[in-house]
Amino acid sequence: MARPQLFLVLFSLYSLFHIPSLLATGAHPAYDDQPSCSASVASSDPLPTPLRREEFDGGRIIDITHFYRSDMPSWESTEGIGQFLRLAESMANGSKANGSEMKLGAHSGTHVDAPGHVFQHYFEAGFDVDTLDLAVLNGPALLVDVPRDSNITAEVMRGLHIPRGVRRVLFRTLNTDKKLMWKKEFDTSYVGFMRDGAQWLVDNTDVKLVGIDYLSVAAFDDLIPSHLVFLEGRETILVEGLKLENVKPGIYSLHCLPLRLRGAEGCPIRCILID
């Protein structure tokens, strides 16, 4: 049998036995069941329910990115981010293909901050998200639980005993316990870094990526001062709005990839942990 024909036979057998298992249901409870979409081809067989997962490969890969929805919190808003996705071209209305348009704030949901976010001269010089170091955004990371009774101060940082050599830390706080990222109304009581906590981290650790579980790493009462400390040296990358529930503290391989938006001081980012 010719090699191309042999390959087709083997692939057909693989598809017969393996693909059905990939279509099994079991959506994560965070997601509502969504109706299926398909091309307008008649079929007597119903389509399976789309599988939406928070974990992959038997739990080895964990998605720590929030999915976008109209009622996710938006900065200082009581109405959430609102409608952000529009079906501009619809097959149901006669278009040849479905095509969506998106309008979304750069600091919505799980996102990253670039130095130009709080420094005008950095913004004008072009220190945008396309200049962020992918070597910092990807690599071993430590997930820690922060004491639930305060913002992240210098005293709290000392008590965490983060070892030298650790370059990426994800801080899980009371924000996760209170499910703040699942509430539409912005909450100014969220936990974040006070200026002295940010300064302690910069001065006493090797951490170059700071991740947190709400829309800002900086506490609302120290919003700009803490950002200035973190971003002034252009060495620390801030990842905000992470989904850290149901993840055990410990060391993981972190992988975060922002969009290549030149001129943008922030943008949505997809982050995963690999155990």
Short mmCIF file of C-alpha atoms in Angstrom, two decimals, residues 65 68 105-117 127-134 136-137 208-212 214-215 217 227 231 236-242 256-261 264-271:
data_model
loop_
_atom_site.label_atom_id
_atom_site.label_comp_id
_atom_site.label_asym_id
_atom_site.label_seq_id
_atom_site.Cartn_x
_atom_site.Cartn_y
_atom_site.Cartn_z
CA THR A 65 -7.56 33.63 32.70
CA TYR A 68 -14.86 37.79 29.00
CA GLY A 105 -10.84 48.52 27.27
CA ALA A 106 -7.18 47.55 27.29
CA HIS A 107 -7.28 46.95 31.06
CA SER A 108 -10.36 44.71 31.07
CA GLY A 109 -10.44 41.26 32.61
CA THR A 110 -7.14 39.41 32.88
CA HIS A 111 -4.61 41.85 31.45
CA VAL A 112 -1.07 43.18 31.61
CA ASP A 113 0.29 46.67 32.34
CA ALA A 114 3.21 48.23 30.45
CA PRO A 115 5.38 51.09 31.82
CA GLY A 116 3.50 53.65 29.72
CA HIS A 117 0.40 53.03 31.85
CA PHE A 127 7.35 51.42 26.11
CA ASP A 128 4.15 49.56 25.24
CA VAL A 129 2.99 45.96 25.62
CA ASP A 130 4.92 44.94 22.52
CA THR A 131 8.16 45.75 24.37
CA LEU A 132 7.45 43.48 27.35
CA ASP A 133 9.94 40.67 27.90
CA LEU A 134 8.44 37.28 27.08
CA VAL A 136 9.73 37.32 32.19
CA LEU A 137 6.15 36.47 31.23
CA LYS A 208 10.07 40.69 38.04
CA LEU A 209 6.49 39.54 37.47
CA VAL A 210 3.73 40.38 39.94
CA GLY A 211 0.31 38.78 39.44
CA ILE A 212 -2.84 39.43 41.43
CA TYR A 214 -8.30 41.72 40.83
CA LEU A 215 -8.13 44.56 38.32
CA VAL A 217 -2.04 45.14 41.81
CA HIS A 227 2.16 51.56 40.25
CA LEU A 231 6.88 50.39 36.75
CA THR A 236 8.64 44.60 36.65
CA ILE A 237 5.64 43.34 34.70
CA LEU A 238 2.19 43.53 36.27
CA VAL A 239 -0.45 40.91 35.44
CA GLU A 240 -3.88 41.71 36.86
CA GLY A 241 -7.29 40.05 37.08
CA LEU A 242 -6.02 36.48 37.42
CA CYS A 256 1.41 34.46 29.72
CA LEU A 257 1.13 35.90 26.22
CA PRO A 258 -0.17 39.42 25.57
CA LEU A 259 -1.36 40.61 22.19
CA ARG A 260 1.21 42.51 20.13
CA LEU A 261 -0.57 45.85 20.39
CA ALA A 264 -1.00 50.18 23.89
CA GLU A 265 -0.08 50.62 27.57
CA GLY A 266 -2.04 47.48 28.49
CA CYS A 267 -3.91 44.63 26.86
CA PRO A 268 -5.77 41.39 27.56
CA ILE A 269 -3.51 38.42 28.23
CA ARG A 270 -3.97 34.64 28.30
CA CYS A 271 -2.24 32.99 31.24
#
